[in-house]
Structures are given as structure tokens and as C-alpha cells.
Coordinates of C-alpha atoms in Angstrom, one line a residue:
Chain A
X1 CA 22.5 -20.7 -63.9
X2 CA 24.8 -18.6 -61.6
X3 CA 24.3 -15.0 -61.3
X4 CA 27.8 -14.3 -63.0
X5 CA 28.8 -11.7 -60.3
X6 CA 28.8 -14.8 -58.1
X7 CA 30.3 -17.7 -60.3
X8 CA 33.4 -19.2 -59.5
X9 CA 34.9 -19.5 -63.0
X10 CA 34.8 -15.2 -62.9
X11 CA 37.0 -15.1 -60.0
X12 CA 41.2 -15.2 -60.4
X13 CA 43.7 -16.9 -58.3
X14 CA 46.1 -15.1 -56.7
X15 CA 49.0 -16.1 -58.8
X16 CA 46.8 -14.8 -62.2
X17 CA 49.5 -12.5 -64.4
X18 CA 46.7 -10.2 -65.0
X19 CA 46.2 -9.4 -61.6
X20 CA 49.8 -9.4 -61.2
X21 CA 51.3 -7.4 -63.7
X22 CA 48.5 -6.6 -65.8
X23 CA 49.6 -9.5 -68.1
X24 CA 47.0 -9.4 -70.3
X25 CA 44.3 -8.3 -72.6
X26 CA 40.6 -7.6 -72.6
X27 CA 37.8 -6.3 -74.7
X28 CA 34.1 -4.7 -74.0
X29 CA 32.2 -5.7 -76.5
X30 CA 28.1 -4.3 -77.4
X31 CA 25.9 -7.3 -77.6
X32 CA 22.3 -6.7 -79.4
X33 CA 19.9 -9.2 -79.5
X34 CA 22.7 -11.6 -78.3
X35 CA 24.9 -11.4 -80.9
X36 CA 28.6 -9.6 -80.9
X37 CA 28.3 -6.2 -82.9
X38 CA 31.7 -5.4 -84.5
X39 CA 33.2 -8.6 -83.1
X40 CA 35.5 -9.2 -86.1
X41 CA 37.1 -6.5 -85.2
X42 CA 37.8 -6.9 -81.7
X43 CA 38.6 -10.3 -82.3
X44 CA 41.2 -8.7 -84.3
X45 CA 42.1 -6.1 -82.0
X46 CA 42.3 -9.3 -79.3
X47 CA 44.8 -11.2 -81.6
X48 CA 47.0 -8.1 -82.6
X49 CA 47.5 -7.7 -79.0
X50 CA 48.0 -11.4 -78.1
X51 CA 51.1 -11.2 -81.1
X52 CA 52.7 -8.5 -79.1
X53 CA 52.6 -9.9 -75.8
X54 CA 53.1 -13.3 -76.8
X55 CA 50.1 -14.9 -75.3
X56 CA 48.2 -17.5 -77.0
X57 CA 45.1 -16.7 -78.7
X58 CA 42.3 -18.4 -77.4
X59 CA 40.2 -20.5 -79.8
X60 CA 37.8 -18.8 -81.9
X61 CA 35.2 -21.6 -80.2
X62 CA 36.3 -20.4 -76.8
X63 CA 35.9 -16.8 -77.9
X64 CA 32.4 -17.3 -79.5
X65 CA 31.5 -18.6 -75.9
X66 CA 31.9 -16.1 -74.2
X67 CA 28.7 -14.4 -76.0
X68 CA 26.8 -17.1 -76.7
X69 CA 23.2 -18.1 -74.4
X70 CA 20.7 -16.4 -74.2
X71 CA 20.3 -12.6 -74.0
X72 CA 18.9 -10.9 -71.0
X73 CA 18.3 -7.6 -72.5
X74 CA 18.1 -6.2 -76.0
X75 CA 21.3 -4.9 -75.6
X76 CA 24.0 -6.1 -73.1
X77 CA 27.8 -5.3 -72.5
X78 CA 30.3 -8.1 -72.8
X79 CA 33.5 -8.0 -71.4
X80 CA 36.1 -10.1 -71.6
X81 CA 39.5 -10.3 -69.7
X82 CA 42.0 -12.1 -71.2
X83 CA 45.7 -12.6 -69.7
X84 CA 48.3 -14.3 -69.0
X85 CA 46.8 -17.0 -67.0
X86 CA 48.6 -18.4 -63.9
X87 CA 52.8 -17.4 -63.0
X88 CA 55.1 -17.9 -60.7
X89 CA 56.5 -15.0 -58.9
X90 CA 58.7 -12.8 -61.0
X91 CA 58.4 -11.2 -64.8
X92 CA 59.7 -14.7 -66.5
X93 CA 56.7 -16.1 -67.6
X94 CA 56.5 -20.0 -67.0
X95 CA 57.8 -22.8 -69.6
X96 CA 53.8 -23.3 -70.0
X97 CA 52.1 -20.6 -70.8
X98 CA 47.7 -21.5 -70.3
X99 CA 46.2 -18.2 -70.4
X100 CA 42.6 -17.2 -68.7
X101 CA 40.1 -16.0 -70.2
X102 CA 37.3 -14.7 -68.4
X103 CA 34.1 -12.5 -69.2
X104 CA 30.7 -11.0 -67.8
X105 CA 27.4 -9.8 -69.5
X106 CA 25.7 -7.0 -68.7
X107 CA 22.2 -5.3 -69.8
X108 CA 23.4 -1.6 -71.0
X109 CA 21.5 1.1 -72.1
X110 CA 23.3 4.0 -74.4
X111 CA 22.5 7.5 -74.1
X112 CA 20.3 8.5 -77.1
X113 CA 20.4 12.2 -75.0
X114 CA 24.1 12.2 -76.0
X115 CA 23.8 11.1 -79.3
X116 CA 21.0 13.9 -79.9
X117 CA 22.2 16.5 -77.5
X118 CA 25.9 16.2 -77.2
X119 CA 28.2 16.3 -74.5
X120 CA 30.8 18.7 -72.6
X121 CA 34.4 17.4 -72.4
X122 CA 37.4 18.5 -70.8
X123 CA 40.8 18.6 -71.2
X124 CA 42.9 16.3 -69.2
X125 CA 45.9 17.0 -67.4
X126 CA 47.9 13.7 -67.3
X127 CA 49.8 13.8 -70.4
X128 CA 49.8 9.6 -71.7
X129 CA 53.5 8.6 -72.1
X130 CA 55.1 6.6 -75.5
X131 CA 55.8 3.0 -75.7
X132 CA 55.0 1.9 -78.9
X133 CA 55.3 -1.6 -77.9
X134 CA 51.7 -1.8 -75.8
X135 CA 50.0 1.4 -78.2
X136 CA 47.0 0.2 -79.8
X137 CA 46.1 -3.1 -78.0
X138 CA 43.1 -2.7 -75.2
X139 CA 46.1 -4.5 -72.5
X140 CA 45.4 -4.3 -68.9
X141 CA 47.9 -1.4 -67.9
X142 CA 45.6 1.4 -67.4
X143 CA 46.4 3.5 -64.7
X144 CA 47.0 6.3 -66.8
X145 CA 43.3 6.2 -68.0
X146 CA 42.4 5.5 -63.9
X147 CA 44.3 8.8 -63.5
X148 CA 42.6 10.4 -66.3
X149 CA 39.3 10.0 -65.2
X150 CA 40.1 10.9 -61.7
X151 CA 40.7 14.9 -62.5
X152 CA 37.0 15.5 -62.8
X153 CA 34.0 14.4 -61.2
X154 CA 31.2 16.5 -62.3
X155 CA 28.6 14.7 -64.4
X156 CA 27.8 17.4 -67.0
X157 CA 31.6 16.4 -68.3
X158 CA 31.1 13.1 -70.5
X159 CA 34.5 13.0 -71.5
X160 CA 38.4 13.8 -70.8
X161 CA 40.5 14.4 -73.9
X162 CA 44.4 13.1 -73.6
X163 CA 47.3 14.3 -75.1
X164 CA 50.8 12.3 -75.6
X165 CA 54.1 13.8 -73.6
X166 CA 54.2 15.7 -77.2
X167 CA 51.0 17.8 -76.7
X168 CA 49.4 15.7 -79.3
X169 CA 45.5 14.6 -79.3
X170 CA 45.5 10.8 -78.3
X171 CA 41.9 9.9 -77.3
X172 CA 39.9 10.7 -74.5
X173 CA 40.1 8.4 -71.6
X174 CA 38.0 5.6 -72.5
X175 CA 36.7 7.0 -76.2
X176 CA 38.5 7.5 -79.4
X177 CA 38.4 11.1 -80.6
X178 CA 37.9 12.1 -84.2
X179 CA 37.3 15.9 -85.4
X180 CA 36.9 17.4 -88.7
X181 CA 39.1 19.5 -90.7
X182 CA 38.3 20.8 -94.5
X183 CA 35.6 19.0 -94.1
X184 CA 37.1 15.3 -93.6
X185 CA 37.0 13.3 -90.4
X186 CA 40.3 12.6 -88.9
X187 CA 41.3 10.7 -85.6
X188 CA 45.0 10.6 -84.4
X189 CA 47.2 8.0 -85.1
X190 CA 47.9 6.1 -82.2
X191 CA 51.5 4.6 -82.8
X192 CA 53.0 5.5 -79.4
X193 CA 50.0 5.3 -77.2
X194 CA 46.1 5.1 -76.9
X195 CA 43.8 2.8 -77.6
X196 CA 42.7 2.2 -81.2
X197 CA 39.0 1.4 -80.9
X198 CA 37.0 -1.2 -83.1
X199 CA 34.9 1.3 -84.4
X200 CA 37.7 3.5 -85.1
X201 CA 38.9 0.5 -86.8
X202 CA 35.5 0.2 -88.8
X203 CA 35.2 3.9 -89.9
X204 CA 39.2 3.5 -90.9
X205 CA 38.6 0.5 -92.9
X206 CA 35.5 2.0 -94.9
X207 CA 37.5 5.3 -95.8
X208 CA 35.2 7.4 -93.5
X209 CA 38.1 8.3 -91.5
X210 CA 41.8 9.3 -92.0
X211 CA 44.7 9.1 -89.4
X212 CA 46.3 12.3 -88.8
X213 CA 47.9 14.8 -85.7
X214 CA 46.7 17.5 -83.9
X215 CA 48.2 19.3 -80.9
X216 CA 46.3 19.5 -78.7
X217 CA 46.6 24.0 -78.7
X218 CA 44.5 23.4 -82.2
X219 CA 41.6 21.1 -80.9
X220 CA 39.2 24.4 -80.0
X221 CA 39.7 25.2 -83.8
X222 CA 38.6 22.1 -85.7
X223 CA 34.6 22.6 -87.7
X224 CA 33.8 19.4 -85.4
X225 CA 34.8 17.4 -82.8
X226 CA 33.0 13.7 -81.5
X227 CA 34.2 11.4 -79.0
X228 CA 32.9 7.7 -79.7
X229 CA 33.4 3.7 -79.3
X230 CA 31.8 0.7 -79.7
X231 CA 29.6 0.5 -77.0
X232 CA 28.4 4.1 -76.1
X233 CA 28.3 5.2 -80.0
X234 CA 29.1 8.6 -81.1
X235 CA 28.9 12.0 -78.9
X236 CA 29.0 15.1 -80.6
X237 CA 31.0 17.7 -78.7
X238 CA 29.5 20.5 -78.0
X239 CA 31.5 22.3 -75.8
X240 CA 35.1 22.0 -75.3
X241 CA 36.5 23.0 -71.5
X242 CA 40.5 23.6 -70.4
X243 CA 41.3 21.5 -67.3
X244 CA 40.4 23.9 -65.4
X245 CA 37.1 24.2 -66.5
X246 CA 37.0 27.6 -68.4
X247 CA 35.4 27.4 -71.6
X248 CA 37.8 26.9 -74.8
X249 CA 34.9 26.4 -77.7
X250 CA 31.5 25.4 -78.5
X251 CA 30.3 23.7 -81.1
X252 CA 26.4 24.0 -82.8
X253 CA 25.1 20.2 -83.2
X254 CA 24.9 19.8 -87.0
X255 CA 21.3 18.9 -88.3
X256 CA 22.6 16.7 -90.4
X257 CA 25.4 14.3 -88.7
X258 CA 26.6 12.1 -91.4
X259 CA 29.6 11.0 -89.3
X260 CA 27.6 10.1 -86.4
X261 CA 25.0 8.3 -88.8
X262 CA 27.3 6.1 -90.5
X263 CA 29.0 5.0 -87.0
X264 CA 25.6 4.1 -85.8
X265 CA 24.7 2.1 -89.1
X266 CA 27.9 0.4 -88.4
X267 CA 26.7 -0.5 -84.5
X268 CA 23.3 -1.2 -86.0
X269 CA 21.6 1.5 -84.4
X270 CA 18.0 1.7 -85.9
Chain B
X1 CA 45.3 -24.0 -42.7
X2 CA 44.4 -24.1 -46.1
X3 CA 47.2 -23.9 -48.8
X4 CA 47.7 -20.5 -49.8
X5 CA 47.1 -21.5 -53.2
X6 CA 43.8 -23.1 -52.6
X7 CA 42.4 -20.5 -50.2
X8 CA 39.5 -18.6 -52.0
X9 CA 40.2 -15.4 -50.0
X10 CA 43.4 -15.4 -52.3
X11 CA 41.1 -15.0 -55.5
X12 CA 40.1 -11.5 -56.5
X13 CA 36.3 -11.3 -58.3
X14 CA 35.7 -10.7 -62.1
X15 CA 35.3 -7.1 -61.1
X16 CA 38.4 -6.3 -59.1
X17 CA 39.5 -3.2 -60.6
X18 CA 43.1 -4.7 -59.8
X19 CA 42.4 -6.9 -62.5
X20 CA 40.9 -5.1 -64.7
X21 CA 42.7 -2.0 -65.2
X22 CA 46.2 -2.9 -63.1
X23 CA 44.7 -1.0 -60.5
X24 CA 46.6 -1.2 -57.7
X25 CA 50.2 -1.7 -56.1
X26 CA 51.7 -4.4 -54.9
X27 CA 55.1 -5.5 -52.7
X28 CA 57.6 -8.5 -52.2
X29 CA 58.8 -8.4 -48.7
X30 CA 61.8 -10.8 -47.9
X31 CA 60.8 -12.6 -44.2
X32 CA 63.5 -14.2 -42.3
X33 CA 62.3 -15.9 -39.0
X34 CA 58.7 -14.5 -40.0
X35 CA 59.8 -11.4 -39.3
X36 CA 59.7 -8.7 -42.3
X37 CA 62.8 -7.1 -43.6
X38 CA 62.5 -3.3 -44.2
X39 CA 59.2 -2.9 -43.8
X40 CA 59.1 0.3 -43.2
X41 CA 60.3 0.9 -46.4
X42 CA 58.3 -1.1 -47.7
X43 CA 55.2 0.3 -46.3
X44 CA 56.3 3.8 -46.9
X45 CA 56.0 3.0 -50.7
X46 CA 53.0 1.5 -50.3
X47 CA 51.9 4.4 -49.1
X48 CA 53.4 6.3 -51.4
X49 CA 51.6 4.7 -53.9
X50 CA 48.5 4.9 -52.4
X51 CA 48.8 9.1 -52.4
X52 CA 49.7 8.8 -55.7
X53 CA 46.8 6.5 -57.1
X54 CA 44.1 8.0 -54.5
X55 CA 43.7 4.5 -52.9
X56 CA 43.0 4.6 -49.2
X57 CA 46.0 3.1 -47.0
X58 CA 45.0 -0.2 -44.9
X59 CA 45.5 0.3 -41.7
X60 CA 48.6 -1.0 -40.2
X61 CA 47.0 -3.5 -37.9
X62 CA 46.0 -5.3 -41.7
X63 CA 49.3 -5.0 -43.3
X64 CA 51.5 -6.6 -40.4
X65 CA 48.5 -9.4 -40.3
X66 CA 49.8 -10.0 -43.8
X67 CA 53.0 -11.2 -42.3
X68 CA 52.3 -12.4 -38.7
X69 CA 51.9 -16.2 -38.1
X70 CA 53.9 -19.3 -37.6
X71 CA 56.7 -18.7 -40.5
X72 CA 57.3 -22.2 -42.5
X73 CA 60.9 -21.4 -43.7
X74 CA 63.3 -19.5 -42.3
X75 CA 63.3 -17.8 -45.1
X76 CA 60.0 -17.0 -47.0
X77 CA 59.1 -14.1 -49.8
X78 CA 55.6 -12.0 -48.8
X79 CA 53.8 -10.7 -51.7
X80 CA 51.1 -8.8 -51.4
X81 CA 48.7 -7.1 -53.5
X82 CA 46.8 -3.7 -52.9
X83 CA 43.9 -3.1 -55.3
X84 CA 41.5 -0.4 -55.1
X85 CA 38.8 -3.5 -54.6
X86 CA 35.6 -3.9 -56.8
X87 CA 34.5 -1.5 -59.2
X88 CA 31.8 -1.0 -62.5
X89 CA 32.7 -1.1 -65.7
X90 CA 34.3 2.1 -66.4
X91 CA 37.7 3.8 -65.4
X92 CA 35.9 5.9 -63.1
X93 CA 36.0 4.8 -59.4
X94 CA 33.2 3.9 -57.4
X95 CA 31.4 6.1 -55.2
X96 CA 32.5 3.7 -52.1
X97 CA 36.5 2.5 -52.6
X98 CA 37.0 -0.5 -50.5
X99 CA 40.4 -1.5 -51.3
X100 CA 41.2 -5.4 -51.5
X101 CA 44.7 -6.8 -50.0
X102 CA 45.3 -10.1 -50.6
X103 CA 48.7 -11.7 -49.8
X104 CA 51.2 -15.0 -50.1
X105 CA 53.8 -16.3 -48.0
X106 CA 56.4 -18.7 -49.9
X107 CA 59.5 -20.5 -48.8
X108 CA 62.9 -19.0 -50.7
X109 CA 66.2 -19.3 -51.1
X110 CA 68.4 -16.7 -52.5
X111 CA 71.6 -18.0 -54.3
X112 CA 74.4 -17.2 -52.6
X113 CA 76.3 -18.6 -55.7
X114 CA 75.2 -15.5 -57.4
X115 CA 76.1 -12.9 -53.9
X116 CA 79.6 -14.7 -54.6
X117 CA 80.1 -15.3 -57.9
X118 CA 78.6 -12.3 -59.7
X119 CA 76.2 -12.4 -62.3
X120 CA 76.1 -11.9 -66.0
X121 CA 73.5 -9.3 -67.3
X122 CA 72.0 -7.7 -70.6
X123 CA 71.0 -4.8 -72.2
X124 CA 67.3 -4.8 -73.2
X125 CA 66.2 -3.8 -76.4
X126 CA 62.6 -2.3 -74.8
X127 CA 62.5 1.3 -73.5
X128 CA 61.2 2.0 -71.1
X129 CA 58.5 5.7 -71.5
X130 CA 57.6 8.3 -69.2
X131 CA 55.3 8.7 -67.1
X132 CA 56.0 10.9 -64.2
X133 CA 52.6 9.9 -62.1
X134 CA 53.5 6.7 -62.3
X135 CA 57.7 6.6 -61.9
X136 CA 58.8 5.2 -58.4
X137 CA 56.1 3.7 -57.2
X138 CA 55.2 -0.6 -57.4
X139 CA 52.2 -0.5 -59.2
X140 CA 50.4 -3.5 -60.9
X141 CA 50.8 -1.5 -64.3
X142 CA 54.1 -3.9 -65.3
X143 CA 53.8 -4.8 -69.0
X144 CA 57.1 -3.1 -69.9
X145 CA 59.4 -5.3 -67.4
X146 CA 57.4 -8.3 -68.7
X147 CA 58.4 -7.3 -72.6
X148 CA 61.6 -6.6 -71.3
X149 CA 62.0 -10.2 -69.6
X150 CA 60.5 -12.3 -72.5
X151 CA 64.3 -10.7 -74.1
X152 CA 66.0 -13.6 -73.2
X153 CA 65.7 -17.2 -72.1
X154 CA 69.7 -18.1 -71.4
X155 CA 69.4 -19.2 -67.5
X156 CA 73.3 -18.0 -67.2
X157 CA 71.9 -14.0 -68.0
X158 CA 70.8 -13.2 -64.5
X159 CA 69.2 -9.8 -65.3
X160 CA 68.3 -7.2 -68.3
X161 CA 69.2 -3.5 -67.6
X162 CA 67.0 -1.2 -69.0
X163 CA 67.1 2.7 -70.4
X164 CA 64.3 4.7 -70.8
X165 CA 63.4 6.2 -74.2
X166 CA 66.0 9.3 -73.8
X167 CA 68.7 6.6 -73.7
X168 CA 69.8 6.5 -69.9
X169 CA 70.0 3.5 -67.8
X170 CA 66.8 3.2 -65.3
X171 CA 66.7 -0.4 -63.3
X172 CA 66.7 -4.2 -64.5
X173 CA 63.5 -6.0 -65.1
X174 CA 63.1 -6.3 -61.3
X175 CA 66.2 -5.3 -59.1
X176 CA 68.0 -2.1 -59.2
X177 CA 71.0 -0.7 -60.8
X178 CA 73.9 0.8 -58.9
X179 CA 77.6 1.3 -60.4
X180 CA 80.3 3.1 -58.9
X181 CA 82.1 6.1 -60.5
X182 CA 85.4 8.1 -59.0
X183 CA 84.7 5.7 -56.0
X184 CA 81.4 6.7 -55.5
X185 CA 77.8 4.5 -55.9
X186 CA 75.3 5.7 -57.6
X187 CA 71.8 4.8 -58.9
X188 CA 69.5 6.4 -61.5
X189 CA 66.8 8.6 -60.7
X190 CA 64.0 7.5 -61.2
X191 CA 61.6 10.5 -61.6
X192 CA 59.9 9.4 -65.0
X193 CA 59.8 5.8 -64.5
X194 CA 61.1 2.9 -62.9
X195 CA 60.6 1.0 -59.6
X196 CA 62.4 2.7 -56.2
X197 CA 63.2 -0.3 -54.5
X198 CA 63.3 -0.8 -51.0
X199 CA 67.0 -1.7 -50.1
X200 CA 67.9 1.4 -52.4
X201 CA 65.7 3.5 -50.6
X202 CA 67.6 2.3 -47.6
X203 CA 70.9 2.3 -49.0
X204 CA 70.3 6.4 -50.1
X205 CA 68.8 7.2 -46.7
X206 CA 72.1 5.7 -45.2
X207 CA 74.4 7.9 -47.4
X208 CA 75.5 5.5 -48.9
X209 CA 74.3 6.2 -52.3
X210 CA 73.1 8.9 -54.3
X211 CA 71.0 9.2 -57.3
X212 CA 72.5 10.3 -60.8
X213 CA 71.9 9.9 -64.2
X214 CA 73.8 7.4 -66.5
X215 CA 73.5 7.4 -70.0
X216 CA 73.3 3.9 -71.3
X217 CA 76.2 3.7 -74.1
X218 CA 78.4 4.8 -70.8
X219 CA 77.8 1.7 -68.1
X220 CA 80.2 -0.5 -69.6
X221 CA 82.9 2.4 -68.5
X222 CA 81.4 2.8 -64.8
X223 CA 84.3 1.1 -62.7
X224 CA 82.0 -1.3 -60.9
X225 CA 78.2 -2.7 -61.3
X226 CA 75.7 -4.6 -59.1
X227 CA 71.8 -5.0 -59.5
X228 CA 70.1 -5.8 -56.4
X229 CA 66.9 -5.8 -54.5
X230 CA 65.4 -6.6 -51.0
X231 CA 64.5 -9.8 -52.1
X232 CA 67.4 -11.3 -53.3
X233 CA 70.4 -8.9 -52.4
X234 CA 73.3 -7.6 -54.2
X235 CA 74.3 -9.7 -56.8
X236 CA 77.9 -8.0 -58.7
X237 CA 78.1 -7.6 -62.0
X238 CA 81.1 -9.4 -64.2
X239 CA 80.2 -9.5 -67.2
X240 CA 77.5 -7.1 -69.7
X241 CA 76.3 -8.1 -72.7
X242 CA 74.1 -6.1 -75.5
X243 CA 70.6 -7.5 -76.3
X244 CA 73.0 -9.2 -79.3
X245 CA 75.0 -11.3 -77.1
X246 CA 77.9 -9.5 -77.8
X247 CA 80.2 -8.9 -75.2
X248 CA 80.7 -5.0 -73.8
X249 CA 82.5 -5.3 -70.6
X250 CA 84.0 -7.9 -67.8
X251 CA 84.8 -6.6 -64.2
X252 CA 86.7 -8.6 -62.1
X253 CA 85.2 -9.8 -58.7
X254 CA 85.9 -7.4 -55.8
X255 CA 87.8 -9.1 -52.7
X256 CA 86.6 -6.6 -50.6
X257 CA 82.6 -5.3 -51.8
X258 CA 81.7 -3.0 -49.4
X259 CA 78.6 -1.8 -51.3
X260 CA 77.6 -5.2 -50.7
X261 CA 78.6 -6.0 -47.4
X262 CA 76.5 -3.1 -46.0
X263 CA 73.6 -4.2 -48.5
X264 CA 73.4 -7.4 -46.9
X265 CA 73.4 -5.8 -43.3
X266 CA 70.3 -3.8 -44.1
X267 CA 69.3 -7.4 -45.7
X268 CA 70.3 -9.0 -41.8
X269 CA 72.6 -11.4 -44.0
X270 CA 75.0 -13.2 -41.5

């Protein structure tokens, strides 16, 4: 077999809406053992965003293929790009639409020294702008998370936090946030931007978690604050810095982290 | 030569960040005798863009190479493509940007039916949001103008104008909008979103326009409207239509356009 860095079928042509425009979709999905960990979900997430860009879902065959062979590490990162597939020049997308779907494994490693120790985040400057027409799908226009992750570069900060054009907690730039308030876990709703993750989706769908809002002033006061997706499982925060890097909170790490335990049952960490 | 289509340094790998995250900025320069028309301005966004994104600038030397060479029309449309080049998973950038350019020369035509006869456009139901870091520049970030264009299918609807989500009037899908008011031109600003074309740029550096704001329930009122871009000139506007269909105004065709006359000089139209 080809290395997949060096396959042709990875490459796109020229002429490929998602390189384009963006015209498309993908996912980053946690493999263990070789099989897809919360894939309903993100083939879910996959079809919800194919509905609102009008792009053909691939078949679930094609889709399972894209995981299936054999593992080359206990646990591996697959992601998939999905888009538009070939266009002429101009937004008018051609009478035939075949869209491309391409994808890449990777061993991956999570940081158990997050999970146990937490993590430092930051605030972000870049404020995310509304279109409620791409919020929720993981499309390819994401050069405000690019942005986002640009305004810091030191490696004790895990994690930016967004906020919306409203001052209102979105996500941080590649993580979905959740905090706790009265003792319940909430994550913002994510109606005008963001990214709504699958273990978001998960947590949601077991009654774990509620949708709510929180400007982003109020974020130093929550009991608890995580940052988390499918693939790097849950951080606690532990400290909370403004953008420009003064200290806003800190957090203790709880002995007992139910949150975090659940989310890990759900990724199937042991 | 190989066809442009077929030649594999026209492909961008799996990991082009291009690709992956719309990271990068593109532009479609009009060629006429091989030659590239306002490419300074052209360039001058690209570079723009490139501050903006923190993508390093090709030299000059590699973006007229993207251009030089026997032309194969007299006419021909250059597109080419800036990402910032390969790159982990991750929205963080690598250590070591090397940014990938990769261009297209192809044979066109524009319709001088259209120069002559004017043009019937509609209003687009999408909105376009905010985004400040983003407005102005042609990134690869395009999603909106390709919701925007799916609209409509009517070949006689040459364009969709579009407002942002405050309700004034931004651009079309791809050209931009000028109207005239107390005898004057004008075009939006486009300081939250939006593309700042080339021949606009021109056009304001000339004095010839100036920026304003328009609110969309007013542009059927404005005395006279064109959309137009370096690409395929100034095409007047006779009649505009709401996303419904329904009719909202008619302007007759101008004997005398000089709005369009001096367009087409910038545009070296005999």
C-alpha cells in the first residue's frame, strides 16, 4: 500500500470546489482499534451539513471505507474531507454535481496530562461573526478559527475561547466549551456560529448537557469550565487568561470529575 | 505542454491547508494579448490578503510567471490560488509556512450582449455576516456567495445582489455593485464583508466613485444600477427583481453610460 501522504487519490485537482471556495465539508473522526468511535454521530453531523449545502451525501458504503483496513496504531485520527467535487469557474455549481471525498489516517496519542492536570486557556480576540446558514456543520470556511489560533503561540495555552459579534461564549477554536452553573453542565447554543461537536452531540442527546448563553464577561464566574471534542477528550480548565494574558480565574481540578468521566465512557476511554 | 487540467503541479496534496480550512486567497485576472489587466490591483489585494492572513507574499518574479507565456486566446481568465501550503492537522500553522500558488489560464469571452443590453438581477434571500478580518479581501473562505448563487437557476437573472445582516446592500455573488444617486456613483463599503474588486478599486482611485452605504429596501430608488467586475465588465442594470420574482424596478438603457465607458477603458475595451 501507498503511504497515504503520497497517494494520488488524496491529492485535489485544481478545479476542486473545496479548494476553491471552501465547498465543502469534512470530519476528524477518533479511531480505536480500527473502528470509528462516535461515528453515528458525525455521520450525522456529515449529512446535516450536506442538506444545507446541497451536496450529495456519499454512500454509507463509501463512508465506512474511509475507516476500514487495518489499524496501524491503537488509536488513529481519521479525517475526512468532503466537498463539492470538481466546478467550473464561478459560484454556479455545475448541472452535475459528483462530489470528492477524500480522507487520511493517522496514529494519535491524547494527552492523559491534560485530562488529569488540566489546561490554561485564553481568551480570543477575533470575535466569530453570525450566519446561521453554515453554524453547526464542520464546512471548510475556517479562517476565522485560522485566525483564532494565530493570537497566541505559547504552549502552556491549550486552548482559545471565542465569542460571537454579541460577546457571547461560542467554542474555543477547535473544542466545544461547556461550564457548569448550579451545578449543571451547559454549552452554548450554536445557532449563528460555531461548530457543534459530536461529543457535544452525545452528552446533549444523553441529558448530560443543556444548551444555554453566556457572555463572555461571566465565563471567569462559572463553578467549572472544560474545553473538549471527540478526539482530544475532555480538558478541565484550570486557569482562565484575558487575551492579553493577565489572569482572569483559576479553577481547583475536582477529585471527582463526573463530567469528564462520562465523556470519556462515551469515547471509550478505559 | 501538458493541459492545465491534466498537469499534476495543478493538484494541491490531502494536507493543503487551502483545502482544508479555506486557507488562502485567490484572484481572477482578465488577460488580453497575454498580457494581465490591472494587475497591480490585483496584486495589491493579494497582498493585502496576505497581511491580513499572515501568509508570506510570493515574490513577484512567481506571480508574473503565473501569467507569462504564449497566450492561447486573445482573451483568457487567470485564476490563481494562494494557500498558505501544507500543514498538520490542526488550525495552528506550521512552524515552516511554505505557501503554495497554483494557477489556470482559460480562453473567455465576455458577452457584449449583456455590456449592451443590460442585465436583469435579484435580490438574495442569504445575508451576508460580519466579519471585519475578513471583509475586502478574496479569500478562499466563499460559502456565503455559493448559498447565495444556488438562489436561482433562471439563465435570464444575470446576478444576485446581496445585503449584509443589518440590511444594506454589499456586492452580487461575484461582481460589484455601483448605482448612481444625485448624479453621483457610488459603491458600498465594504468594511464588514464583501469582496473589493479590482476595477472598483480602480474606478475609486480614479475619482470616479466613492464608497457609501445603501440600505437595501432603497436600490430600487437609486437612479441608475450596474454590477461589474474586472473580469467581465460593467454590465447595466434594467430590471431588479426580489428573491420572489416579483418585479421592483426597470431602468431604461442609458444612450450615453459614462460610468461604463470609463470602466471598460480601465478594462482596455476597444
Amino acid at each position: 500500500m501507498l503511504s497515504p501522504g503520497l497517494s494520488d487519490e488524496q491529492a485535489v485537482p485544481f478545479d476542486d470546489r473545496g479548494l476553491a471556495y471552501g465547498d465543502g465539508l469534512f470530519e476528524t473522526v477518533l479511531l480505536r482499534d480500527g473502528g470509528p468511535v462516535l461515528w453515528r454521530y458525525h455521520t450525522s453531523r456529515l449529512a446535516k451539513g450536506c442538506r444545507r449545502l446541497n451536496i450529495p451525501l456519499p454512500s454509507q458504503a463509501a463512508l465506512d471505507a474511509t475507516w476500514q483496513g487495518d489499524p496501524t496504531a491503537e488509536l488513529e485520527v481519521l479525517k475526512l474531507i468532503l466537498t463539492r467535487g470538481s466546478g467550473g469557474r464561478g459560484y454556479a455549481q455545475p448541472d452535475q454535481v459528483t462530489p470528492r471525498l477524500v480522507s487520511r489516517r493517522t496514529p494519535f496519542q491524547p494527552s492523559a496530562e491534560r485530562w488529569q492536570q488540566g489546561v490554561t486557556v485564553r481568551l480570543c480576540d477575533l470575535r466569530l461573526g453570525h450566519q446561521p446558514r453554515l453554524a453547526g456543520i464542520k464546512h471548510l470556511n475556517r479562517l476565522e478559527n485560522v485566525l483564532a489560533r494565530q493570537e497566541w503561540s505559547d504552549a502552556t495555552i491549550a486552548e482559545g475561547v471565542l465569542a460571537d459579534t454579541h460577546g457571547l461564549v461560542v467554542e474555543a477554536t477547535s473544542m466545544n466549551v461547556f461550564w457548569q452553573q448550579a451545578g449543571q453542565v451547559l454549552t452554548p447554543l450554536l445557532d449563528q456560529c460555531g461548530v457543534a461537536g459530536t461529543l457535544r452531540a452525545a452528552l446533549i442527546e444523553q441529558g448530560a448537557v443543556a444548551q444555554s448563553s453566556l457572555p463572555l464577561q461571566q465565563l471567569g464566574a462559572v463553578e467549572r469550565l472544560w474545553v473538549a471534542n471527540s478526539v482530544q477528550g475532555v480538558w478541565p480548565v484550570t486557569s482562565l487568561l484575558a487575551a492579553n494574558g493577565s489572569l482572569i480565574q483559576r479553577w481547583p481540578l475536582s477529585k471527582l470529575d463526573s463530567f469528564q468521566r462520562l465523556a470519556h465512557q462515551l469515547l471509550g476511554v478505559a
